[in-house]
mmCIF file of C-alpha atoms and ligand atoms in Angstrom:
data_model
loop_
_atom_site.group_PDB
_atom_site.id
_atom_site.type_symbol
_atom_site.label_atom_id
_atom_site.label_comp_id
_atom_site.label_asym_id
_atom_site.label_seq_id
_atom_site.Cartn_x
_atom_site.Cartn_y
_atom_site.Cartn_z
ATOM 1 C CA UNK D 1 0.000 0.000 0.000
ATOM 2 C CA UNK D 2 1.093 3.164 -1.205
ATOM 3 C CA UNK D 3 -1.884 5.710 -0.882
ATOM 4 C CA UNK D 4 -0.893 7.968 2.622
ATOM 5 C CA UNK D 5 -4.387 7.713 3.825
ATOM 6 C CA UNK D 6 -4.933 3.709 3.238
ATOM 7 C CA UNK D 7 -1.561 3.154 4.945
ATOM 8 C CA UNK D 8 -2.807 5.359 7.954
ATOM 9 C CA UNK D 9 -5.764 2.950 8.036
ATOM 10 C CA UNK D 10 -3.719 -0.203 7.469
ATOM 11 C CA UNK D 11 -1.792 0.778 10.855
ATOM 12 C CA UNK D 12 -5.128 1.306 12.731
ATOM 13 C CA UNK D 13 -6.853 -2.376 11.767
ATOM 14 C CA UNK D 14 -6.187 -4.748 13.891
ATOM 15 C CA UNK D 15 -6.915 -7.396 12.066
ATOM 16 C CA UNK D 16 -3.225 -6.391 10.168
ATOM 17 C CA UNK D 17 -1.368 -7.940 12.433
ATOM 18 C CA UNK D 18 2.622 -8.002 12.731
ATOM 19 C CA UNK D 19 5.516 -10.852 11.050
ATOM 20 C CA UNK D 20 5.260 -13.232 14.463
ATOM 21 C CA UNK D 21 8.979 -13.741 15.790
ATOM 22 C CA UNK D 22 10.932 -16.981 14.114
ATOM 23 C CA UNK D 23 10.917 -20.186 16.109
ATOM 24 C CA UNK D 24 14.286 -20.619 18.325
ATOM 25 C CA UNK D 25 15.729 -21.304 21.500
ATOM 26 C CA UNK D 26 18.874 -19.029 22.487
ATOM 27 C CA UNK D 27 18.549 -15.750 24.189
ATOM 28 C CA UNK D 28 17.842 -13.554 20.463
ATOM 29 C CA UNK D 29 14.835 -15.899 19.882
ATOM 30 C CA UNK D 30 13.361 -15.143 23.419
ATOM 31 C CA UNK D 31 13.935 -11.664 23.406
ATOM 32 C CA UNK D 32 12.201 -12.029 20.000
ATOM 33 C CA UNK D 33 9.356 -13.423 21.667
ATOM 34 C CA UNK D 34 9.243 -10.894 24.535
ATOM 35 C CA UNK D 35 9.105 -7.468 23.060
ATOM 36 C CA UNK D 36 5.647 -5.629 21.971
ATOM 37 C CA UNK D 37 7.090 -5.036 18.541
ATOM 38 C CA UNK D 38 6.760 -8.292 17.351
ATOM 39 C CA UNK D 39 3.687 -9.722 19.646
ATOM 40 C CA UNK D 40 -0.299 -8.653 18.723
ATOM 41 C CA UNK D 41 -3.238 -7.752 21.023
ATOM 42 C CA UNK D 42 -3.386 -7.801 24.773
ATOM 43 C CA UNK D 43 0.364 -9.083 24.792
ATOM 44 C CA UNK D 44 1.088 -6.315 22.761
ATOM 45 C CA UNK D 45 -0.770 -3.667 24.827
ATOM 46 C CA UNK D 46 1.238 -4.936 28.096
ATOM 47 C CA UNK D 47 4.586 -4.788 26.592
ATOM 48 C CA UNK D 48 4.203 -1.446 24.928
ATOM 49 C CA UNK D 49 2.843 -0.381 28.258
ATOM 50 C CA UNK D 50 6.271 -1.223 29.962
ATOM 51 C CA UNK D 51 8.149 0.087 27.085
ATOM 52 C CA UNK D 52 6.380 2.932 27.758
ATOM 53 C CA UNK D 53 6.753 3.025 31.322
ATOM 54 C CA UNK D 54 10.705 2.725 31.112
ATOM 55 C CA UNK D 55 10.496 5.383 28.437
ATOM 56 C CA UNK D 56 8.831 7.697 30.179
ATOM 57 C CA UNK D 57 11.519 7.930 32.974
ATOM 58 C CA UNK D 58 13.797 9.395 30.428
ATOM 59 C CA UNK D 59 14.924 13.029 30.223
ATOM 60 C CA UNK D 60 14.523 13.672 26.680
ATOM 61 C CA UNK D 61 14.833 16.998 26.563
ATOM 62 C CA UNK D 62 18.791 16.580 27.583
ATOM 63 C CA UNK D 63 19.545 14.297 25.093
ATOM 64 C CA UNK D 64 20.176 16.384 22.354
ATOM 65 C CA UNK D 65 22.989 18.042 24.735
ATOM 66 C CA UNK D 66 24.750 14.954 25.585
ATOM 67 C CA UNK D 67 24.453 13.735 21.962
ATOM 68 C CA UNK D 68 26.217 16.686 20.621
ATOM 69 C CA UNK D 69 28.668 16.905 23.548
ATOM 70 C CA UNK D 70 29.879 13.728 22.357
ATOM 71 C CA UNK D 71 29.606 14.110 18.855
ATOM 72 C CA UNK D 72 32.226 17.200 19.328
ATOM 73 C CA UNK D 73 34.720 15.441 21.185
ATOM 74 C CA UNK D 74 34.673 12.541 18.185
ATOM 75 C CA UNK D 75 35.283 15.383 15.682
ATOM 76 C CA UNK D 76 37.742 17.526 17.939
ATOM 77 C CA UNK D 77 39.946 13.990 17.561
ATOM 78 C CA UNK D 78 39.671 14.171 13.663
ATOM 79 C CA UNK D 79 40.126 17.848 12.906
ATOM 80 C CA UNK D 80 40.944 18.589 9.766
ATOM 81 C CA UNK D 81 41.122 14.910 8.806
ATOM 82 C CA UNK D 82 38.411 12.604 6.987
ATOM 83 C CA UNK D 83 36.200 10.449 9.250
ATOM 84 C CA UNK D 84 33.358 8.264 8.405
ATOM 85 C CA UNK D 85 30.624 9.085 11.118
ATOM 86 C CA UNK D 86 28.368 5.958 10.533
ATOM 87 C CA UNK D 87 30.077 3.999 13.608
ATOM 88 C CA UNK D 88 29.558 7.217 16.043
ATOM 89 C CA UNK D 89 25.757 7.334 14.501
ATOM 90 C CA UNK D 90 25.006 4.108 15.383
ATOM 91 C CA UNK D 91 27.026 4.051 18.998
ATOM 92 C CA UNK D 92 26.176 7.458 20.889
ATOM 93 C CA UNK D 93 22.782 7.562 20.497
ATOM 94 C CA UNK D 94 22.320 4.368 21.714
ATOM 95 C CA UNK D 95 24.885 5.273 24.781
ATOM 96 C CA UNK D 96 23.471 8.600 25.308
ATOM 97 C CA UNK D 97 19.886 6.664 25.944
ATOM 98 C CA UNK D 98 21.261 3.629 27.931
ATOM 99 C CA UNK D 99 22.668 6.351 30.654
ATOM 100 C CA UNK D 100 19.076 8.017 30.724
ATOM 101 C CA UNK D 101 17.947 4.999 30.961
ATOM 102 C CA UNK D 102 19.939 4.831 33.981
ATOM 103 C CA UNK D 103 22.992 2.715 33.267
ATOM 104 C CA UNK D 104 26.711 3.322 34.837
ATOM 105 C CA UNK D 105 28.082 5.999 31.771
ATOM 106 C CA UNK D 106 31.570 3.957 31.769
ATOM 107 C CA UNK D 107 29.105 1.085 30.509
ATOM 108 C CA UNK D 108 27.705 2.832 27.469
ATOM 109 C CA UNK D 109 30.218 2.112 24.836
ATOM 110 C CA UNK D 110 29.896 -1.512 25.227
ATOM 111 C CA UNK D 111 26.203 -1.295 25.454
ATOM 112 C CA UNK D 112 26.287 0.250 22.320
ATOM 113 C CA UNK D 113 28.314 -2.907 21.024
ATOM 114 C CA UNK D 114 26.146 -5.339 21.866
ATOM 115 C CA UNK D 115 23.181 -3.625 21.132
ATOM 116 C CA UNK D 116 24.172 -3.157 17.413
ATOM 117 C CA UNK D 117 24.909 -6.784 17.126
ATOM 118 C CA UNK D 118 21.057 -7.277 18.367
ATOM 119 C CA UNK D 119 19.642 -4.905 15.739
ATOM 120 C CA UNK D 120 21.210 -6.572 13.358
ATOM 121 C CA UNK D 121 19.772 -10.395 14.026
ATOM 122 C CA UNK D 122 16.155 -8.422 15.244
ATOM 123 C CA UNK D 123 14.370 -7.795 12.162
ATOM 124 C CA UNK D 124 12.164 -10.831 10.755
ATOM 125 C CA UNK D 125 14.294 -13.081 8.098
ATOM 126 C CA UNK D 126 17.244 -10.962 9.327
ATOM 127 C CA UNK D 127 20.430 -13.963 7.935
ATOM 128 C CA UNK D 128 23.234 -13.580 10.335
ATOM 129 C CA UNK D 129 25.327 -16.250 12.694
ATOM 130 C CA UNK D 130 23.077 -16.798 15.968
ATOM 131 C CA UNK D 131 26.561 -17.145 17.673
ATOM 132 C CA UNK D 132 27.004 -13.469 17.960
ATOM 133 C CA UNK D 133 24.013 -12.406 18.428
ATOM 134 C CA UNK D 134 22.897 -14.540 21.590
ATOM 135 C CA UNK D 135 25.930 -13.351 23.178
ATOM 136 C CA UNK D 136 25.174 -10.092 22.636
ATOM 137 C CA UNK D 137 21.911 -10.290 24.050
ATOM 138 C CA UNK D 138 23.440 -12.536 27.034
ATOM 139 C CA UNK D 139 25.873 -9.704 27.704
ATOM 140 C CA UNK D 140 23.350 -6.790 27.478
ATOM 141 C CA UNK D 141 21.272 -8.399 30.252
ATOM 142 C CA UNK D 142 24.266 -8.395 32.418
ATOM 143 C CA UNK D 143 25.327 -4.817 31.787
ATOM 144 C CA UNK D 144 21.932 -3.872 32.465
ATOM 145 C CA UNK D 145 22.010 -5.918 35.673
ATOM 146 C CA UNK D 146 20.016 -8.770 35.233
ATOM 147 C CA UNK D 147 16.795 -7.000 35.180
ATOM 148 C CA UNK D 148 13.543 -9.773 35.581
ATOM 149 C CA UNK D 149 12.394 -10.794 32.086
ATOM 150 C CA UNK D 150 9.784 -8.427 31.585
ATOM 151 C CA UNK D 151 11.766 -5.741 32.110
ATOM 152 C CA UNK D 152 14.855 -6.670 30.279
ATOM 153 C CA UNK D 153 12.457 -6.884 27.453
ATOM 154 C CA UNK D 154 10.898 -3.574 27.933
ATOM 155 C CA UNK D 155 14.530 -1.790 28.168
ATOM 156 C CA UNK D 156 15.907 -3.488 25.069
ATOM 157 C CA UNK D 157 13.315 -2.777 22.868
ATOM 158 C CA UNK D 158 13.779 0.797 23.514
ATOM 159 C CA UNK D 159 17.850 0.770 22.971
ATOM 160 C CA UNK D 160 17.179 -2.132 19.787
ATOM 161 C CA UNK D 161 14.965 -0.109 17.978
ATOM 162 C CA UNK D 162 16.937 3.023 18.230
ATOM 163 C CA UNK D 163 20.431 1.537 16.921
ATOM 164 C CA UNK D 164 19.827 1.918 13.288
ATOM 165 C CA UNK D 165 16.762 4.146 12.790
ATOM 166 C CA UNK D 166 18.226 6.875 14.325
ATOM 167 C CA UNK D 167 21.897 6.147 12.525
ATOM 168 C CA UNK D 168 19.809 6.102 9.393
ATOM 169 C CA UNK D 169 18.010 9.400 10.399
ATOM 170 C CA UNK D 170 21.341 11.075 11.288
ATOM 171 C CA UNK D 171 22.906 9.913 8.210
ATOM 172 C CA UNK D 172 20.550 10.675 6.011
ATOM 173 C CA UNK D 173 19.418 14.440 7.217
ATOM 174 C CA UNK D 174 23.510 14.987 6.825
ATOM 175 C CA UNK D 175 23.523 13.931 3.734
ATOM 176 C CA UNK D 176 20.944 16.343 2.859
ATOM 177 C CA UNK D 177 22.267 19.149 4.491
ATOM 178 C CA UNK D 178 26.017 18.956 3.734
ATOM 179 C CA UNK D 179 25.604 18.542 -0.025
ATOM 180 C CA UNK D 180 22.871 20.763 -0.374
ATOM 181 C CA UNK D 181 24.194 23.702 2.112
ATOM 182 C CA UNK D 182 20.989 23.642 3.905
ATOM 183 C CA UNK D 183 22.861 24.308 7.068
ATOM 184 C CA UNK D 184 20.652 26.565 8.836
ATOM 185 C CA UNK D 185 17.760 25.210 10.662
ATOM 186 C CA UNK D 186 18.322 21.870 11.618
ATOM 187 C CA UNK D 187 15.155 20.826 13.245
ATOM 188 C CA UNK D 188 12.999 21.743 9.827
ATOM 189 C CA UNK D 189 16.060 19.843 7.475
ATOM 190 C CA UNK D 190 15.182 16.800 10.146
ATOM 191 C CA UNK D 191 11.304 17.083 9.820
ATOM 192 C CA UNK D 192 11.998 16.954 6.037
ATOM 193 C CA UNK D 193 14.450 14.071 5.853
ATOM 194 C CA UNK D 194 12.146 12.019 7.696
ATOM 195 C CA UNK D 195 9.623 12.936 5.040
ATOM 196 C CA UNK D 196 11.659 12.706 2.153
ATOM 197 C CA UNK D 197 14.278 9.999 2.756
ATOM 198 C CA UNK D 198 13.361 7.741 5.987
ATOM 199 C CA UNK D 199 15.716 5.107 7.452
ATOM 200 C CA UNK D 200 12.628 2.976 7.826
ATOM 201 C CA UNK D 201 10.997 2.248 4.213
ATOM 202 C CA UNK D 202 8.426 0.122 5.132
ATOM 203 C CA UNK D 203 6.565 -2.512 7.938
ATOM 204 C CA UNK D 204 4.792 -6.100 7.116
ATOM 205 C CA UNK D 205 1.281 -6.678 8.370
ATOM 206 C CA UNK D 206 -0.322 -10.018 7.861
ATOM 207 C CA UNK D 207 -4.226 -9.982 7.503
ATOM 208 C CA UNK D 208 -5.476 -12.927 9.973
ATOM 209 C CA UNK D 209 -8.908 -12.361 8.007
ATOM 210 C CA UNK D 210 -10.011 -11.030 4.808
ATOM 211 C CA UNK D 211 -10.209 -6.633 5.207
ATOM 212 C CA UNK D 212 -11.100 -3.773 2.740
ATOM 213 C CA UNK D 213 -8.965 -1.074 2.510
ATOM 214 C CA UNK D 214 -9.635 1.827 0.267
ATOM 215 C CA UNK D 215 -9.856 -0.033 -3.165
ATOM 216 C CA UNK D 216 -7.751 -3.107 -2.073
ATOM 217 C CA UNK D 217 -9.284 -6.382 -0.593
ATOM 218 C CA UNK D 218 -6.774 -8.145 1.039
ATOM 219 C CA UNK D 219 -7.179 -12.199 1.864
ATOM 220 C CA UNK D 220 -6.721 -14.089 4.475
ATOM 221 C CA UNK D 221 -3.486 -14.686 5.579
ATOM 222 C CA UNK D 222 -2.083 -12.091 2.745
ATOM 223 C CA UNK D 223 1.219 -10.550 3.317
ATOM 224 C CA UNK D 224 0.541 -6.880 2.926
ATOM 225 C CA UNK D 225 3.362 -3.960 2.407
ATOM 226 C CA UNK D 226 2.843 -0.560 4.192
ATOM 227 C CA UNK D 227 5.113 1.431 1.884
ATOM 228 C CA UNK D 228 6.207 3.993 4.516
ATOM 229 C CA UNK D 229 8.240 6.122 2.303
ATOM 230 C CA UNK D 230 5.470 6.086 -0.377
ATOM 231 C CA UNK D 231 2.839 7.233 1.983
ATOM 232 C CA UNK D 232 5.518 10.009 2.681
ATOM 233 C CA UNK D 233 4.983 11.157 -0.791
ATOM 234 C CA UNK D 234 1.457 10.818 -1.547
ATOM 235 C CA UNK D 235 0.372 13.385 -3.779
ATOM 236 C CA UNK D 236 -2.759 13.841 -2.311
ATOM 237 C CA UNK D 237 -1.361 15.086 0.919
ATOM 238 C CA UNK D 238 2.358 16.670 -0.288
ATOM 239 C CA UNK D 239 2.708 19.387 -2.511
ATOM 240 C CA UNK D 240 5.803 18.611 -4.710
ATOM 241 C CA UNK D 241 6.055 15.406 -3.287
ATOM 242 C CA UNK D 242 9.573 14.701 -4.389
ATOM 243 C CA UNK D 243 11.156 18.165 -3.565
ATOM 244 C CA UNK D 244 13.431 18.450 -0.527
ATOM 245 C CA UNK D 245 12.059 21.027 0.762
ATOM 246 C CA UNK D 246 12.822 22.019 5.087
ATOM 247 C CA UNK D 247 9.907 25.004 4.669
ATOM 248 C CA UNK D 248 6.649 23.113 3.520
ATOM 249 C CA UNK D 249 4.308 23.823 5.938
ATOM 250 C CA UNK D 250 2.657 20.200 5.942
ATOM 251 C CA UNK D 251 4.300 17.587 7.723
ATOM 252 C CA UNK D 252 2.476 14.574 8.412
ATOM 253 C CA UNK D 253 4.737 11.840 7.252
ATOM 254 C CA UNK D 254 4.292 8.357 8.387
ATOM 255 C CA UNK D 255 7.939 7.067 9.332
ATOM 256 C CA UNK D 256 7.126 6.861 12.648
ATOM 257 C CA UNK D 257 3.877 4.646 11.712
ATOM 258 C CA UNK D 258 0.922 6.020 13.691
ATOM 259 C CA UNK D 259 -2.046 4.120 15.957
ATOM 260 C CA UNK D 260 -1.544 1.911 18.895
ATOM 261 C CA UNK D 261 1.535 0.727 17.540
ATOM 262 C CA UNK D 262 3.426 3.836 16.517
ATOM 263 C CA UNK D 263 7.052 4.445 17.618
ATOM 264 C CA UNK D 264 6.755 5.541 21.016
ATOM 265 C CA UNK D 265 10.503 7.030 20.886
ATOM 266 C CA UNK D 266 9.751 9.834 18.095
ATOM 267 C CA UNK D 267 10.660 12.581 20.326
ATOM 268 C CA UNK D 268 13.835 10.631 21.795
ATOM 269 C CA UNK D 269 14.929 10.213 18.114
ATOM 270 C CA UNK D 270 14.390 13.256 16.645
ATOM 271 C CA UNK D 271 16.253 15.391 19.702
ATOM 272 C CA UNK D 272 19.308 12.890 19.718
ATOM 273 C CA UNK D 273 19.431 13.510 15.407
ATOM 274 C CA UNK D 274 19.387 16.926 16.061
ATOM 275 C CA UNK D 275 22.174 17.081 18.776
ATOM 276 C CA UNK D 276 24.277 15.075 16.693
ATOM 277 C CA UNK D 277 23.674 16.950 13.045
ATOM 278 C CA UNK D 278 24.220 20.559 15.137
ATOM 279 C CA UNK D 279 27.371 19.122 15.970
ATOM 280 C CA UNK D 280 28.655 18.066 12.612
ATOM 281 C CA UNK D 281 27.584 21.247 10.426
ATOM 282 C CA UNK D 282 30.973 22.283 10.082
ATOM 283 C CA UNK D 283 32.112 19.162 8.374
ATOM 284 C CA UNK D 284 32.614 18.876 4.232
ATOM 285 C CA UNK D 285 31.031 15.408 3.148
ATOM 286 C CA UNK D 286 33.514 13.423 0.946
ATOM 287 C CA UNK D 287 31.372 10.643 0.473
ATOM 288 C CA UNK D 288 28.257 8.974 1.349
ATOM 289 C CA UNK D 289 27.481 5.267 0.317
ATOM 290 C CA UNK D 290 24.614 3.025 1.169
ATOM 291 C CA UNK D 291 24.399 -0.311 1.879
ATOM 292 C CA UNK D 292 21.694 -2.753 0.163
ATOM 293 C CA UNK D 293 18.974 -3.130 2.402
ATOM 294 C CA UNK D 294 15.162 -4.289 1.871
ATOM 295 C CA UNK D 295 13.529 -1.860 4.247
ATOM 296 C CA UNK D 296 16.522 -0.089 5.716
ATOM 297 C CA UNK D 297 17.881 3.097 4.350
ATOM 298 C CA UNK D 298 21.247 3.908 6.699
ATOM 299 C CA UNK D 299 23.697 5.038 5.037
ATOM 300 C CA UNK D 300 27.321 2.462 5.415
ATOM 301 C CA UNK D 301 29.817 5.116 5.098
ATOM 302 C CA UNK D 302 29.356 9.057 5.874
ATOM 303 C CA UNK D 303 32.721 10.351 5.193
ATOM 304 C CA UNK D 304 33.379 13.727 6.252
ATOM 305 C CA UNK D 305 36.396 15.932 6.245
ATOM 306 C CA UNK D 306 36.166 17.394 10.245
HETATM 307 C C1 HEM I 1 14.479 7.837 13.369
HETATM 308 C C2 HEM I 1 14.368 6.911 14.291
HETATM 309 C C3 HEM I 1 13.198 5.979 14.412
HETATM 310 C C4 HEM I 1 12.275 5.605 13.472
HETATM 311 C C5 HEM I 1 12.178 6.037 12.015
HETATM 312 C C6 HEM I 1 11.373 4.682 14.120
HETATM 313 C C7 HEM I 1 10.278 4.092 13.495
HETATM 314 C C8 HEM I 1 9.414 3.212 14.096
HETATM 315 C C9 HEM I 1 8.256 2.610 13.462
HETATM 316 C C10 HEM I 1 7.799 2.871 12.024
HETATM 317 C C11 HEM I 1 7.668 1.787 14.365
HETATM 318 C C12 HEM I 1 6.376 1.000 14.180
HETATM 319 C C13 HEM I 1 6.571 -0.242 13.377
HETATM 320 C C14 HEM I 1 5.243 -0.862 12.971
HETATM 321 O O1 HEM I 1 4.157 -0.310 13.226
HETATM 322 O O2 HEM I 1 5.303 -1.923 12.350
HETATM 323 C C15 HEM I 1 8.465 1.841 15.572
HETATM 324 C C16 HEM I 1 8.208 1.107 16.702
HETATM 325 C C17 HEM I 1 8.914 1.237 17.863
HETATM 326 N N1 HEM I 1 9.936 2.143 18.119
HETATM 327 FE FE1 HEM I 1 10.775 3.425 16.807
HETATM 328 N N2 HEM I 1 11.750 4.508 15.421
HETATM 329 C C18 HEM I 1 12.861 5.297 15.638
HETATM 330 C C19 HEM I 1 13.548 5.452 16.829
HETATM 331 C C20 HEM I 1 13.162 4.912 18.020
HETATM 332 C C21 HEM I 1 13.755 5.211 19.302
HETATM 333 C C22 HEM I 1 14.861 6.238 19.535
HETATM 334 C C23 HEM I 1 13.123 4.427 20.219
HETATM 335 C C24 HEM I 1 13.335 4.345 21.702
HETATM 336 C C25 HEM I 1 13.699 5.329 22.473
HETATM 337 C C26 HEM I 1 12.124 3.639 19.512
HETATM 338 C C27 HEM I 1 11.292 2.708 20.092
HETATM 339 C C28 HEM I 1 10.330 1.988 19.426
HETATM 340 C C29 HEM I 1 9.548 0.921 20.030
HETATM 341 C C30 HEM I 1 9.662 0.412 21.471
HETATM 342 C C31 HEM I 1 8.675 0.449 19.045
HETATM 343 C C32 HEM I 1 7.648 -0.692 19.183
HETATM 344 C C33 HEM I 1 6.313 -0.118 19.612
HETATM 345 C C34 HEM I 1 5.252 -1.172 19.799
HETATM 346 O O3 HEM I 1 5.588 -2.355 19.888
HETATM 347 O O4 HEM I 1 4.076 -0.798 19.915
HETATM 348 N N3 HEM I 1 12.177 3.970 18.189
HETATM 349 N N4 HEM I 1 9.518 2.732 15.393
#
C-alpha cells in the first residue's frame, strides 16, 4: 500500500497484524518473543505499556545536549582529517539513551556494542550467525544488571529499535544538508528528511482475516506492504512530493507509523538527530554510500572531512 491515507488505516486495523517472531531457542529468539514489537493484542498492549513506562523515565529533553557533547569530542579527535561518522551514529545515540535509561556511563560504549549486534539479528528473516548475536543479548542483560524478564524486554526494545533508525536518520538528514548547504535550521532539514528519505521504508502486516482497505481487498493470511516512504509522498497530501524542501508547511509523514503501535521514541529520536547533526555542520562530506537493504535506508559510510 502506497496511498498515505490507506496506509494510515492499514496501521489502525487490527486485524493487520505483525511478522510473528521466528521459532528458536537461544537468548535472540526469546527476546524475540518478549518485546511488543513483534507480539499482537493484549500481549502487545502490556509490553508497549512497559516500554512505555521505562520510556517515560527518560529526560529527553537533555539528550540532544549529551548527543552533541559527544559528537564534538569525536570530531575535535579528527580535525581537519576525513572520518566516516556511521560507527559514532550508530554508537552514541544508543549510549546517550542507555545512561538516561539509567545505566553506569563507563558502561555505554559496550552497550552500544552489543546492542548493534542485536539490531542486526532483530528484524524478521534478518540472515546472520546466531553465535554473535545470543551473546550479545546474554551480555546486554548483564550490563543492564540482570533486570527480571519483563523488564529486560521492555529496556531493550527501547535501545534495539533506536540503533539503526536513528543512525539512518542522522545519516541521512547529513547527507541532505552537507551537499545541499541547507545548514541553517536543523530541526525543519530533520522534519523533512524524515519525510523525504526515511531510514525505515516500510513494515509487514499479515491480515489474519479477509479486510477492505480503500480499493484493495486483502485475503486471508495475505502478506501486505505498508510502503512507509510512499505514503511520505502521496500526492494527495504533499505538494511537490519529491522536492526536498525544510519550509513546507505540511508535515504529516508516516515514518514513525501512527495508531496503537506507533514508535513511542519519536521525540527521543528526533532530539538525539538533532544534537548530533548541530554538531557536525561544520564538516565537508567526501562521500556517502549506502548499503543494500530491503527496508533499511542507513547510510554504510558518511565520510566527512572534520
Ligand atoms: C528515526 C528513528 C526511528 C524511526 C524512524 C522509528 C520508526 C518506528 C516505526 C515505524 C515503528 C512502528 C513499526 C510498525 O508499526 O510496524 C516503531 C516502533 C517502535 N519504536 Fe521506533 N523509530 C525510531 C527510533 C526509536 C527510538 C529512539 C526508540 C526508543 C527510544 C524507539 C522505540 C520503538 C519501540 C519500542 C517500538 C515498538 C512499539 C510497539 O511495539 O508498539 N524507536 N519505530
Amino acid at each position: 500500500m502506497t496511498r498515505q491515507a490507506d496506509v494510515r488505516a492499514a496501521l489502525a486495523d487490527p486485524r493487520l497484524q505483525v511478522t510473528p517472531p521466528a521459532p528458536g531457542d537461544g537468548p535472540m529468539a526469546r527476546l524475540r518473543r518478549a518485546v511488543s514489537r513483534f507480539s499482537d493484542g493484549a500481549e502487545h498492549t502490556a509490553r508497549r505499556s512497559a516500554a512505555v513506562a521505562e520510556y517515560g523515565r527518560i529526560a529527553v529533553a537533555a539528550l540532544r545536549a549529551e548527543v552533541g557533547a559527544r559528537v564534538c569530542v569525536e570530531l575535535a579527535a579528527a580535525r581537519g582529517g576525513r572520518i566516516d561518522l556511521m560507527p559514532a551514529a550508530r554508537a552514541i545515540p544508543v549510549g546517550v539513551l542507555a545512561t538516561a535509561m539509567g545505566l553506569q556511563a563507563g558502561l555505554s560504549s559496550e552497550v552500544s556494542e552489543v546492542v548493534a549486534v542485536i539490531a542486526a539479528a532483530y528484524p524478521p528473516g534478518a540472515v546472520v550467525e546466531p553465535v554473535p548475536a545470543d551473546r550479545a543479548v546474554t551480555r546486554l542483560e548483564a550490563l543492564l544488571g540482570h533486570p527480571e524478564p519483563g523488564r529486560f524486554a521492555a529496556l531493550a526494545v527501547l535501545l534495539v529499535q533506536t540503533c539503526d533508525a536513528t543512525a539512518g536518520l542522522i545519516g541521512n538528514t547529513l547527507g541532505q544538508v552537507l551537499s545541499h548547504g541547507a545548514r541553517g535550521a536543523v530541526d525543519a532539514a530533520l522534519a523533512e528528511t524524515l519525510r523525504f528519505d526515511p531510514p525505515v521504508r516500510a513494515t509487514v502486516r499479515i491480515a489474519r482475516e479477509p479486510v477492505s482497505i480503500g480499493e484493495v481487498a486483502i485475503p486471508a493470511t495475505a502478506t501486505v506492504i505498508l510502503d512507509l516512504a510512499a505514503a511520505n509522498r502521496d500526492p494527495a497530501v504533499f505538494a511537490y512530493p519529491g522536492r526536498f524542501d525544510p519550509g513546507r508547511p505540511e508535515r504529516a509523514s508516516l515514518t514513525f507509523g501512527s495508531g496503537h503501535r506507533s514508535c513511542p521514541g519519536e521525540k527521543a529520536a528526533f532530539e538525539m538527530a538533532a544534537g548530533f547533526v548541530q554538531a557536525a555542520l561544520g564538516c565537508e562530506l567526501a562521500d556517502i554510500r549506502y548499503a543494500p537493504s530491503t527496508n533499511l535506508r542507513v547510510p554504510s559510510r558518511l565520510e566527512v572531512i572534520a
